[in-house]
């Protein structure tokens, strides 16, 4: 089973973006998570294309782009052109998820679908065999540094069962409040990709923290 750590650049030092990317290059992180927020779907605004392009220039790892924006369909091509390896949109933000999935696939990149903690997991069922990844939010999207919502464990189990039942092959990613304290339990539950912002970038030894998380 794959185990991937995808550190979230949102918690990085933006004054030293190049060296933060170089740290990721040297580390055991397989992906780099990029949080795009629009101040509309979520209350917060993070960054857009210029920052993504700068990261792409320095980071050798695949970019795992998490869109927390309304009308993600409008920007699929631009994110693909900017170097996204995987493009994840929120189910809550689109009228026709299947259309958006096809739009992303047509760009030749991987596609993910995400839901906030208040959206029933069963709403993902029609898409499980059509996406590469499901991102379950374990905090409400919008800010880094929030506390992991404990009810997420039962949501992960429900998702895992649904994926097995449908014989789907999508990866499970979780995002929000992930740390060395819960990484092992999450991997044990069958989560494939852990996103970690503060736990990685605010750590004293970031490279070591990523390795410890991976082998938790
Ligand atoms: C929250 C973002 C997360 C965030 C995680 O809306 O999607 O990726 O950066 O940050 P931590 O790991 O600090 O909870
Ligand atoms: Zn994220």
Coordinates of N, CA, C and O and ligand atoms in Angstrom, one line a residue, residues 8 33-35 66 68 135 137 175 195, ligand 2:
X8 N 2.2 20.7 3.2 CA 1.5 21.8 2.6 C 2.3 23.1 2.7 O 2.7 23.5 3.8
X33 N 2.1 19.7 -1.4 CA 0.6 20.1 -1.4 C 0.5 21.6 -1.5 O 1.2 22.4 -0.8
X34 N -0.3 22.0 -2.5 CA -0.5 23.5 -2.8 C -1.9 23.9 -2.5 O -2.8 23.4 -3.2
X35 N -2.1 24.7 -1.5 CA -3.5 25.1 -1.1 C -3.9 26.4 -1.8 O -3.3 27.5 -1.4
X66 N -4.6 21.6 -4.4 CA -5.9 21.5 -3.7 C -6.6 22.8 -3.9 O -6.3 23.8 -3.3
X68 N -9.5 25.3 -3.3 CA -10.6 25.7 -2.5 C -11.2 27.0 -3.1 O -11.1 28.0 -2.5
X135 N -9.9 13.3 -1.4 CA -9.3 14.1 -0.3 C -10.4 14.4 0.8 O -11.4 15.1 0.5
X137 N -11.3 16.1 4.0 CA -10.9 17.2 4.9 C -11.1 16.7 6.4 O -12.1 16.3 6.7
X175 N -6.4 15.8 5.1 CA -5.8 17.1 5.1 C -6.4 17.9 6.3 O -7.6 18.1 6.4
X195 N -1.5 14.9 4.2 CA -1.1 16.3 4.0 C -0.7 16.9 5.4 O -1.4 16.6 6.4
Ligands
LIG2 ZN1 -5.1 21.3 1.5

